[in-house]
C-alpha positions as protocol buffer text, in pm:
chain_id: "A"
residue {
  index: 1
  type: UNK
  ca { x: 6594 y: -4872 z: -2975 }
}
residue {
  index: 2
  type: UNK
  ca { x: 6256 y: -4954 z: -2836 }
}
residue {
  index: 3
  type: UNK
  ca { x: 6385 y: -4955 z: -2475 }
}
residue {
  index: 4
  type: UNK
  ca { x: 6550 y: -4615 z: -2513 }
}
residue {
  index: 5
  type: UNK
  ca { x: 6218 y: -4450 z: -2618 }
}
residue {
  index: 6
  type: UNK
  ca { x: 6032 y: -4554 z: -2302 }
}
residue {
  index: 7
  type: UNK
  ca { x: 6210 y: -4311 z: -2064 }
}
residue {
  index: 8
  type: UNK
  ca { x: 6138 y: -4035 z: -2310 }
}
residue {
  index: 9
  type: UNK
  ca { x: 5768 y: -4132 z: -2317 }
}
residue {
  index: 10
  type: UNK
  ca { x: 5750 y: -4148 z: -1937 }
}
residue {
  index: 11
  type: UNK
  ca { x: 5912 y: -3807 z: -1915 }
}
residue {
  index: 12
  type: UNK
  ca { x: 5663 y: -3664 z: -2160 }
}
residue {
  index: 13
  type: UNK
  ca { x: 5369 y: -3807 z: -1967 }
}
residue {
  index: 14
  type: UNK
  ca { x: 5512 y: -3682 z: -1640 }
}
residue {
  index: 15
  type: UNK
  ca { x: 5546 y: -3336 z: -1787 }
}
residue {
  index: 16
  type: UNK
  ca { x: 5187 y: -3341 z: -1905 }
}
residue {
  index: 17
  type: UNK
  ca { x: 5062 y: -3452 z: -1562 }
}
residue {
  index: 18
  type: UNK
  ca { x: 5274 y: -3182 z: -1397 }
}
residue {
  index: 19
  type: UNK
  ca { x: 5138 y: -2913 z: -1627 }
}
residue {
  index: 20
  type: UNK
  ca { x: 4784 y: -3036 z: -1566 }
}
residue {
  index: 21
  type: UNK
  ca { x: 4839 y: -3032 z: -1191 }
}
residue {
  index: 22
  type: UNK
  ca { x: 4972 y: -2677 z: -1203 }
}
residue {
  index: 23
  type: UNK
  ca { x: 4673 y: -2565 z: -1410 }
}
residue {
  index: 24
  type: UNK
  ca { x: 4431 y: -2735 z: -1171 }
}
residue {
  index: 25
  type: UNK
  ca { x: 4603 y: -2580 z: -871 }
}
residue {
  index: 26
  type: UNK
  ca { x: 4588 y: -2240 z: -1036 }
}
residue {
  index: 27
  type: UNK
  ca { x: 4215 y: -2286 z: -1101 }
}
residue {
  index: 28
  type: UNK
  ca { x: 4154 y: -2388 z: -740 }
}
residue {
  index: 29
  type: UNK
  ca { x: 4352 y: -2090 z: -613 }
}
residue {
  index: 30
  type: UNK
  ca { x: 4163 y: -1857 z: -845 }
}
residue {
  index: 31
  type: UNK
  ca { x: 3830 y: -1988 z: -720 }
}
residue {
  index: 32
  type: UNK
  ca { x: 3947 y: -1960 z: -362 }
}
residue {
  index: 33
  type: UNK
  ca { x: 4052 y: -1599 z: -422 }
}
residue {
  index: 34
  type: UNK
  ca { x: 3711 y: -1520 z: -570 }
}
residue {
  index: 35
  type: UNK
  ca { x: 3540 y: -1679 z: -268 }
}
residue {
  index: 36
  type: UNK
  ca { x: 3757 y: -1480 z: -29 }
}
residue {
  index: 37
  type: UNK
  ca { x: 3691 y: -1163 z: -225 }
}
residue {
  index: 38
  type: UNK
  ca { x: 3314 y: -1219 z: -225 }
}
residue {
  index: 39
  type: UNK
  ca { x: 3314 y: -1284 z: 149 }
}
residue {
  index: 40
  type: UNK
  ca { x: 3432 y: -929 z: 214 }
}
residue {
  index: 41
  type: UNK
  ca { x: 3071 y: -805 z: 219 }
}
residue {
  index: 42
  type: UNK
  ca { x: 2762 y: -904 z: 412 }
}
residue {
  index: 43
  type: UNK
  ca { x: 2396 y: -837 z: 320 }
}
residue {
  index: 44
  type: UNK
  ca { x: 2149 y: -798 z: 607 }
}
residue {
  index: 45
  type: UNK
  ca { x: 1779 y: -709 z: 628 }
}
residue {
  index: 46
  type: UNK
  ca { x: 1665 y: -453 z: 883 }
}
residue {
  index: 47
  type: UNK
  ca { x: 1322 y: -322 z: 982 }
}
residue {
  index: 48
  type: UNK
  ca { x: 1156 y: -25 z: 1149 }
}
residue {
  index: 49
  type: UNK
  ca { x: 807 y: 31 z: 1292 }
}
residue {
  index: 50
  type: UNK
  ca { x: 620 y: 350 z: 1374 }
}
residue {
  index: 51
  type: UNK
  ca { x: 274 y: 395 z: 1526 }
}
residue {
  index: 52
  type: UNK
  ca { x: 82 y: 687 z: 1378 }
}
residue {
  index: 53
  type: UNK
  ca { x: -260 y: 847 z: 1407 }
}
residue {
  index: 54
  type: UNK
  ca { x: -454 y: 942 z: 1095 }
}
residue {
  index: 55
  type: UNK
  ca { x: -477 y: 1316 z: 1036 }
}
residue {
  index: 56
  type: UNK
  ca { x: -735 y: 1320 z: 755 }
}
residue {
  index: 57
  type: UNK
  ca { x: -1077 y: 1159 z: 728 }
}
residue {
  index: 58
  type: UNK
  ca { x: -1285 y: 1129 z: 411 }
}
residue {
  index: 59
  type: UNK
  ca { x: -1655 y: 1062 z: 456 }
}
residue {
  index: 60
  type: UNK
  ca { x: -1876 y: 989 z: 155 }
}
residue {
  index: 61
  type: UNK
  ca { x: -2255 y: 978 z: 162 }
}
residue {
  index: 62
  type: UNK
  ca { x: -2547 y: 1010 z: -78 }
}
residue {
  index: 63
  type: UNK
  ca { x: -2920 y: 1065 z: -94 }
}
residue {
  index: 64
  type: UNK
  ca { x: -3176 y: 1013 z: -370 }
}
residue {
  index: 65
  type: UNK
  ca { x: -3512 y: 1158 z: -472 }
}
residue {
  index: 66
  type: UNK
  ca { x: -3775 y: 1036 z: -717 }
}
residue {
  index: 67
  type: UNK
  ca { x: -4052 y: 1199 z: -918 }
}
residue {
  index: 68
  type: UNK
  ca { x: -4261 y: 1132 z: -1224 }
}
residue {
  index: 69
  type: UNK
  ca { x: -4096 y: 1417 z: -1413 }
}
residue {
  index: 70
  type: UNK
  ca { x: -3731 y: 1520 z: -1438 }
}
residue {
  index: 71
  type: UNK
  ca { x: -3815 y: 1876 z: -1335 }
}
residue {
  index: 72
  type: UNK
  ca { x: -4008 y: 1757 z: -1031 }
}
residue {
  index: 73
  type: UNK
  ca { x: -3718 y: 1532 z: -927 }
}
residue {
  index: 74
  type: UNK
  ca { x: -3477 y: 1824 z: -964 }
}
residue {
  index: 75
  type: UNK
  ca { x: -3690 y: 2043 z: -737 }
}
residue {
  index: 76
  type: UNK
  ca { x: -3698 y: 1771 z: -474 }
}
residue {
  index: 77
  type: UNK
  ca { x: -3320 y: 1732 z: -501 }
}
residue {
  index: 78
  type: UNK
  ca { x: -3263 y: 2102 z: -438 }
}
residue {
  index: 79
  type: UNK
  ca { x: -3493 y: 2101 z: -135 }
}
residue {
  index: 80
  type: UNK
  ca { x: -3328 y: 1792 z: 12 }
}
residue {
  index: 81
  type: UNK
  ca { x: -2983 y: 1943 z: -48 }
}
residue {
  index: 82
  type: UNK
  ca { x: -3074 y: 2249 z: 159 }
}
residue {
  index: 83
  type: UNK
  ca { x: -3172 y: 2019 z: 445 }
}
residue {
  index: 84
  type: UNK
  ca { x: -2848 y: 1820 z: 416 }
}
residue {
  index: 85
  type: UNK
  ca { x: -2633 y: 2135 z: 403 }
}
residue {
  index: 86
  type: UNK
  ca { x: -2798 y: 2268 z: 719 }
}
residue {
  index: 87
  type: UNK
  ca { x: -2734 y: 1936 z: 891 }
}
residue {
  index: 88
  type: UNK
  ca { x: -2364 y: 1936 z: 796 }
}
residue {
  index: 89
  type: UNK
  ca { x: -2308 y: 2293 z: 912 }
}
residue {
  index: 90
  type: UNK
  ca { x: -2482 y: 2223 z: 1242 }
}
residue {
  index: 91
  type: UNK
  ca { x: -2234 y: 1938 z: 1291 }
}
residue {
  index: 92
  type: UNK
  ca { x: -1939 y: 2167 z: 1234 }
}
residue {
  index: 93
  type: UNK
  ca { x: -1860 y: 2067 z: 877 }
}
residue {
  index: 94
  type: UNK
  ca { x: -1726 y: 2380 z: 708 }
}
residue {
  index: 95
  type: UNK
  ca { x: -1641 y: 2241 z: 366 }
}
residue {
  index: 96
  type: UNK
  ca { x: -1778 y: 1958 z: 155 }
}
residue {
  index: 97
  type: UNK
  ca { x: -1789 y: 1867 z: -212 }
}
residue {
  index: 98
  type: UNK
  ca { x: -2098 y: 1787 z: -418 }
}
residue {
  index: 99
  type: UNK
  ca { x: -2020 y: 1517 z: -670 }
}
residue {
  index: 100
  type: UNK
  ca { x: -2197 y: 1498 z: -1009 }
}
residue {
  index: 101
  type: UNK
  ca { x: -2565 y: 1409 z: -988 }
}
residue {
  index: 102
  type: UNK
  ca { x: -2656 y: 1068 z: -1125 }
}
residue {
  index: 103
  type: UNK
  ca { x: -2979 y: 1039 z: -1322 }
}
residue {
  index: 104
  type: UNK
  ca { x: -3165 y: 711 z: -1365 }
}
residue {
  index: 105
  type: UNK
  ca { x: -3490 y: 642 z: -1541 }
}
residue {
  index: 106
  type: UNK
  ca { x: -3746 y: 447 z: -1340 }
}
residue {
  index: 107
  type: UNK
  ca { x: -3920 y: 192 z: -1559 }
}
residue {
  index: 108
  type: UNK
  ca { x: -4189 y: -67 z: -1518 }
}
residue {
  index: 109
  type: UNK
  ca { x: -4311 y: -351 z: -1735 }
}
residue {
  index: 110
  type: UNK
  ca { x: -4666 y: -364 z: -1862 }
}
residue {
  index: 111
  type: UNK
  ca { x: -4874 y: -492 z: -2151 }
}
residue {
  index: 112
  type: UNK
  ca { x: -4983 y: -306 z: -2458 }
}
residue {
  index: 113
  type: UNK
  ca { x: -5327 y: -314 z: -2619 }
}
residue {
  index: 114
  type: UNK
  ca { x: -5194 y: -603 z: -2829 }
}
residue {
  index: 115
  type: UNK
  ca { x: -5107 y: -792 z: -2509 }
}
residue {
  index: 116
  type: UNK
  ca { x: -4734 y: -754 z: -2568 }
}
residue {
  index: 117
  type: UNK
  ca { x: -4487 y: -694 z: -2284 }
}
residue {
  index: 118
  type: UNK
  ca { x: -4358 y: -337 z: -2298 }
}
residue {
  index: 119
  type: UNK
  ca { x: -4132 y: -125 z: -2077 }
}
residue {
  index: 120
  type: UNK
  ca { x: -4260 y: 217 z: -1979 }
}
residue {
  index: 121
  type: UNK
  ca { x: -4081 y: 505 z: -1810 }
}
residue {
  index: 122
  type: UNK
  ca { x: -4272 y: 603 z: -1498 }
}
residue {
  index: 123
  type: UNK
  ca { x: -4031 y: 856 z: -1348 }
}
residue {
  index: 124
  type: UNK
  ca { x: -3678 y: 963 z: -1264 }
}
residue {
  index: 125
  type: UNK
  ca { x: -3438 y: 908 z: -976 }
}
residue {
  index: 126
  type: UNK
  ca { x: -3169 y: 1165 z: -901 }
}
residue {
  index: 127
  type: UNK
  ca { x: -2881 y: 1073 z: -668 }
}
residue {
  index: 128
  type: UNK
  ca { x: -2655 y: 1332 z: -507 }
}
residue {
  index: 129
  type: UNK
  ca { x: -2322 y: 1215 z: -362 }
}
residue {
  index: 130
  type: UNK
  ca { x: -2137 y: 1423 z: -103 }
}
residue {
  index: 131
  type: UNK
  ca { x: -1773 y: 1406 z: 6 }
}
residue {
  index: 132
  type: UNK
  ca { x: -1647 y: 1555 z: 331 }
}
residue {
  index: 133
  type: UNK
  ca { x: -1270 y: 1593 z: 390 }
}
residue {
  index: 134
  type: UNK
  ca { x: -1169 y: 1700 z: 737 }
}
residue {
  index: 135
  type: UNK
  ca { x: -880 y: 1692 z: 983 }
}
residue {
  index: 136
  type: UNK
  ca { x: -1135 y: 1640 z: 1263 }
}
residue {
  index: 137
  type: UNK
  ca { x: -1077 y: 1266 z: 1268 }
}
residue {
  index: 138
  type: UNK
  ca { x: -1268 y: 1219 z: 1594 }
}
residue {
  index: 139
  type: UNK
  ca { x: -1600 y: 1388 z: 1519 }
}
residue {
  index: 140
  type: UNK
  ca { x: -1644 y: 1351 z: 1142 }
}
residue {
  index: 141
  type: UNK
  ca { x: -1699 y: 971 z: 1152 }
}
residue {
  index: 142
  type: UNK
  ca { x: -1998 y: 1030 z: 1381 }
}
residue {
  index: 143
  type: UNK
  ca { x: -2186 y: 1177 z: 1085 }
}
residue {
  index: 144
  type: UNK
  ca { x: -2253 y: 827 z: 957 }
}
residue {
  index: 145
  type: UNK
  ca { x: -2463 y: 758 z: 1269 }
}
residue {
  index: 146
  type: UNK
  ca { x: -2612 y: 1104 z: 1320 }
}
residue {
  index: 147
  type: UNK
  ca { x: -2735 y: 1120 z: 958 }
}
residue {
  index: 148
  type: UNK
  ca { x: -3035 y: 914 z: 1071 }
}
residue {
  index: 149
  type: UNK
  ca { x: -3173 y: 1236 z: 1221 }
}
residue {
  index: 150
  type: UNK
  ca { x: -3262 y: 1352 z: 868 }
}
residue {
  index: 151
  type: UNK
  ca { x: -3515 y: 1074 z: 824 }
}
residue {
  index: 152
  type: UNK
  ca { x: -3759 y: 1282 z: 1025 }
}
residue {
  index: 153
  type: UNK
  ca { x: -3722 y: 1554 z: 761 }
}
residue {
  index: 154
  type: UNK
  ca { x: -3782 y: 1318 z: 472 }
}
residue {
  index: 155
  type: UNK
  ca { x: -3418 y: 1280 z: 362 }
}
residue {
  index: 156
  type: UNK
  ca { x: -3241 y: 943 z: 367 }
}
residue {
  index: 157
  type: UNK
  ca { x: -2873 y: 1039 z: 382 }
}
residue {
  index: 158
  type: UNK
  ca { x: -2685 y: 710 z: 353 }
}
residue {
  index: 159
  type: UNK
  ca { x: -2322 y: 669 z: 450 }
}
residue {
  index: 160
  type: UNK
  ca { x: -2109 y: 499 z: 184 }
}
residue {
  index: 161
  type: UNK
  ca { x: -1757 y: 494 z: 325 }
}
residue {
  index: 162
  type: UNK
  ca { x: -1522 y: 645 z: 583 }
}
residue {
  index: 163
  type: UNK
  ca { x: -1150 y: 651 z: 508 }
}
residue {
  index: 164
  type: UNK
  ca { x: -870 y: 744 z: 747 }
}
residue {
  index: 165
  type: UNK
  ca { x: -545 y: 869 z: 595 }
}
residue {
  index: 166
  type: UNK
  ca { x: -205 y: 965 z: 732 }
}
residue {
  index: 167
  type: UNK
  ca { x: -85 y: 1244 z: 505 }
}
residue {
  index: 168
  type: UNK
  ca { x: 276 y: 1241 z: 628 }
}
residue {
  index: 169
  type: UNK
  ca { x: 329 y: 878 z: 531 }
}
residue {
  index: 170
  type: UNK
  ca { x: 577 y: 972 z: 257 }
}
residue {
  index: 171
  type: UNK
  ca { x: 810 y: 1157 z: 494 }
}
residue {
  index: 172
  type: UNK
  ca { x: 769 y: 886 z: 756 }
}
residue {
  index: 173
  type: UNK
  ca { x: 882 y: 621 z: 507 }
}
residue {
  index: 174
  type: UNK
  ca { x: 1202 y: 815 z: 431 }
}
residue {
  index: 175
  type: UNK
  ca { x: 1284 y: 852 z: 802 }
}
residue {
  index: 176
  type: UNK
  ca { x: 1202 y: 488 z: 870 }
}
residue {
  index: 177
  type: UNK
  ca { x: 1429 y: 374 z: 588 }
}
residue {
  index: 178
  type: UNK
  ca { x: 1719 y: 530 z: 778 }
}
residue {
  index: 179
  type: UNK
  ca { x: 1605 y: 351 z: 1094 }
}
residue {
  index: 180
  type: UNK
  ca { x: 1578 y: 20 z: 906 }
}
residue {
  index: 181
  type: UNK
  ca { x: 1936 y: 68 z: 780 }
}
residue {
  index: 182
  type: UNK
  ca { x: 2056 y: 130 z: 1137 }
}
residue {
  index: 183
  type: UNK
  ca { x: 1880 y: -188 z: 1245 }
}
residue {
  index: 184
  type: UNK
  ca { x: 2052 y: -375 z: 962 }
}
residue {
  index: 185
  type: UNK
  ca { x: 2389 y: -238 z: 1079 }
}
residue {
  index: 186
  type: UNK
  ca { x: 2325 y: -367 z: 1430 }
}
residue {
  index: 187
  type: UNK
  ca { x: 2241 y: -711 z: 1295 }
}
residue {
  index: 188
  type: UNK
  ca { x: 2546 y: -707 z: 1067 }
}
residue {
  index: 189
  type: UNK
  ca { x: 2771 y: -624 z: 1365 }
}
residue {
  index: 190
  type: UNK
  ca { x: 2628 y: -917 z: 1561 }
}
residue {
  index: 191
  type: UNK
  ca { x: 2672 y: -1161 z: 1272 }
}
residue {
  index: 192
  type: UNK
  ca { x: 3023 y: -1041 z: 1180 }
}
residue {
  index: 193
  type: UNK
  ca { x: 3143 y: -1066 z: 1540 }
}
residue {
  index: 194
  type: UNK
  ca { x: 3065 y: -1439 z: 1538 }
}
residue {
  index: 195
  type: UNK
  ca { x: 3330 y: -1482 z: 1270 }
}
residue {
  index: 196
  type: UNK
  ca { x: 3582 y: -1245 z: 1428 }
}
residue {
  index: 197
  type: UNK
  ca { x: 3511 y: -987 z: 1160 }
}
residue {
  index: 198
  type: UNK
  ca { x: 3411 y: -622 z: 1181 }
}
residue {
  index: 199
  type: UNK
  ca { x: 3174 y: -414 z: 970 }
}
residue {
  index: 200
  type: UNK
  ca { x: 3361 y: -141 z: 788 }
}
residue {
  index: 201
  type: UNK
  ca { x: 3120 y: 67 z: 579 }
}
residue {
  index: 202
  type: UNK
  ca { x: 2782 y: 72 z: 404 }
}
residue {
  index: 203
  type: UNK
  ca { x: 2804 y: -22 z: 37 }
}
residue {
  index: 204
  type: UNK
  ca { x: 2439 y: -3 z: -67 }
}
residue {
  index: 205
  type: UNK
  ca { x: 2086 y: 6 z: 75 }
}
residue {
  index: 206
  type: UNK
  ca { x: 1750 y: -77 z: -76 }
}
residue {
  index: 207
  type: UNK
  ca { x: 1400 y: -20 z: 62 }
}
residue {
  index: 208
  type: UNK
  ca { x: 1172 y: -318 z: 78 }
}
residue {
  index: 209
  type: UNK
  ca { x: 794 y: -345 z: 112 }
}
residue {
  index: 210
  type: UNK
  ca { x: 606 y: -89 z: 322 }
}
residue {
  index: 211
  type: UNK
  ca { x: 310 y: -215 z: 524 }
}
residue {
  index: 212
  type: UNK
  ca { x: 48 y: 26 z: 661 }
}
residue {
  index: 213
  type: UNK
  ca { x: -186 y: -174 z: 885 }
}
residue {
  index: 214
  type: UNK
  ca { x: -431 y: -122 z: 1169 }
}
residue {
  index: 215
  type: UNK
  ca { x: -237 y: -74 z: 1492 }
}
residue {
  index: 216
  type: UNK
  ca { x: -244 y: -434 z: 1615 }
}
residue {
  index: 217
  type: UNK
  ca { x: -248 y: -609 z: 1279 }
}
residue {
  index: 218
  type: UNK
  ca { x: 45 y: -813 z: 1148 }
}
residue {
  index: 219
  type: UNK
  ca { x: -92 y: -864 z: 797 }
}
residue {
  index: 220
  type: UNK
  ca { x: 158 y: -852 z: 511 }
}
residue {
  index: 221
  type: UNK
  ca { x: 147 y: -866 z: 133 }
}
residue {
  index: 222
  type: UNK
  ca { x: 407 y: -868 z: -143 }
}
residue {
  index: 223
  type: UNK
  ca { x: 274 y: -539 z: -280 }
}
residue {
  index: 224
  type: UNK
  ca { x: 244 y: -376 z: 63 }
}
residue {
  index: 225
  type: UNK
  ca { x: -73 y: -289 z: 254 }
}
residue {
  index: 226
  type: UNK
  ca { x: -227 y: 57 z: 274 }
}
residue {
  index: 227
  type: UNK
  ca { x: -499 y: 50 z: 537 }
}
residue {
  index: 228
  type: UNK
  ca { x: -763 y: 326 z: 526 }
}
residue {
  index: 229
  type: UNK
  ca { x: -1015 y: 171 z: 765 }
}
residue {
  index: 230
  type: UNK
  ca { x: -855 y: 247 z: 1101 }
}
residue {
  index: 231
  type: UNK
  ca { x: -774 y: 567 z: 1286 }
}
residue {
  index: 232
  type: UNK
  ca { x: -465 y: 427 z: 1459 }
}
residue {
  index: 233
  type: UNK
  ca { x: -211 y: 267 z: 1227 }
}
residue {
  index: 234
  type: UNK
  ca { x: 133 y: 107 z: 1230 }
}
residue {
  index: 235
  type: UNK
  ca { x: 381 y: 163 z: 948 }
}
residue {
  index: 236
  type: UNK
  ca { x: 640 y: -110 z: 903 }
}
residue {
  index: 237
  type: UNK
  ca { x: 934 y: -75 z: 665 }
}
residue {
  index: 238
  type: UNK
  ca { x: 1194 y: -335 z: 572 }
}
residue {
  index: 239
  type: UNK
  ca { x: 1522 y: -265 z: 397 }
}
residue {
  index: 240
  type: UNK
  ca { x: 1828 y: -460 z: 289 }
}
residue {
  index: 241
  type: UNK
  ca { x: 2180 y: -323 z: 327 }
}
residue {
  index: 242
  type: UNK
  ca { x: 2520 y: -443 z: 206 }
}
residue {
  index: 243
  type: UNK
  ca { x: 2820 y: -372 z: 433 }
}
residue {
  index: 244
  type: UNK
  ca { x: 3191 y: -417 z: 371 }
}
residue {
  index: 245
  type: UNK
  ca { x: 3382 y: -636 z: 617 }
}
residue {
  index: 246
  type: UNK
  ca { x: 3736 y: -618 z: 747 }
}
């Protein structure tokens, strides 16, 4: 009785091992199919570069006057402004913007009759800021140097900043995205050919970081650079693209 049950037990175990082997083989085949399916696409990064010349310059400057009274300081400000306006028009500046006047009290420390330290107002300082926006990107920056001519007329016009902008950067980025995608396609073709595959179609494309740097700079940042200090610039765009393979 005991001997007759052993073949039955061996058959049962063999059946279990066979079922387990089939399940394992099915799992391996399923994973292999998924791997083959996922390998039907390739993701490649492309790039494009364009050299541009700024078409807008923003020059900011300021001058200040002082007087014991607020009214006296205001009169000096008006007189100095006439001198500055004449200077700008002589230099070919047709339009400029006067920013809000800043008022600051001038104080000095002294001692009272009780020998205590006190702060007294001794006058006012008025500061006028000026902003010039121009497409004359060659001559406008010279104002920062030529403003020294006003010192002889009693006005200290100080340059604060000069910014160079490329106003068509938005359109350039769109066009360069297409160029970056073409570059990615070229790279995808080269990679696919090494495995005897061919690129079939574009599945998706995504723009990466845009870098706007001085012409010969290679600086990069995760957020993207936006240089405003140089007249000549280079715009670099990266983009990733996913292509189907066949």
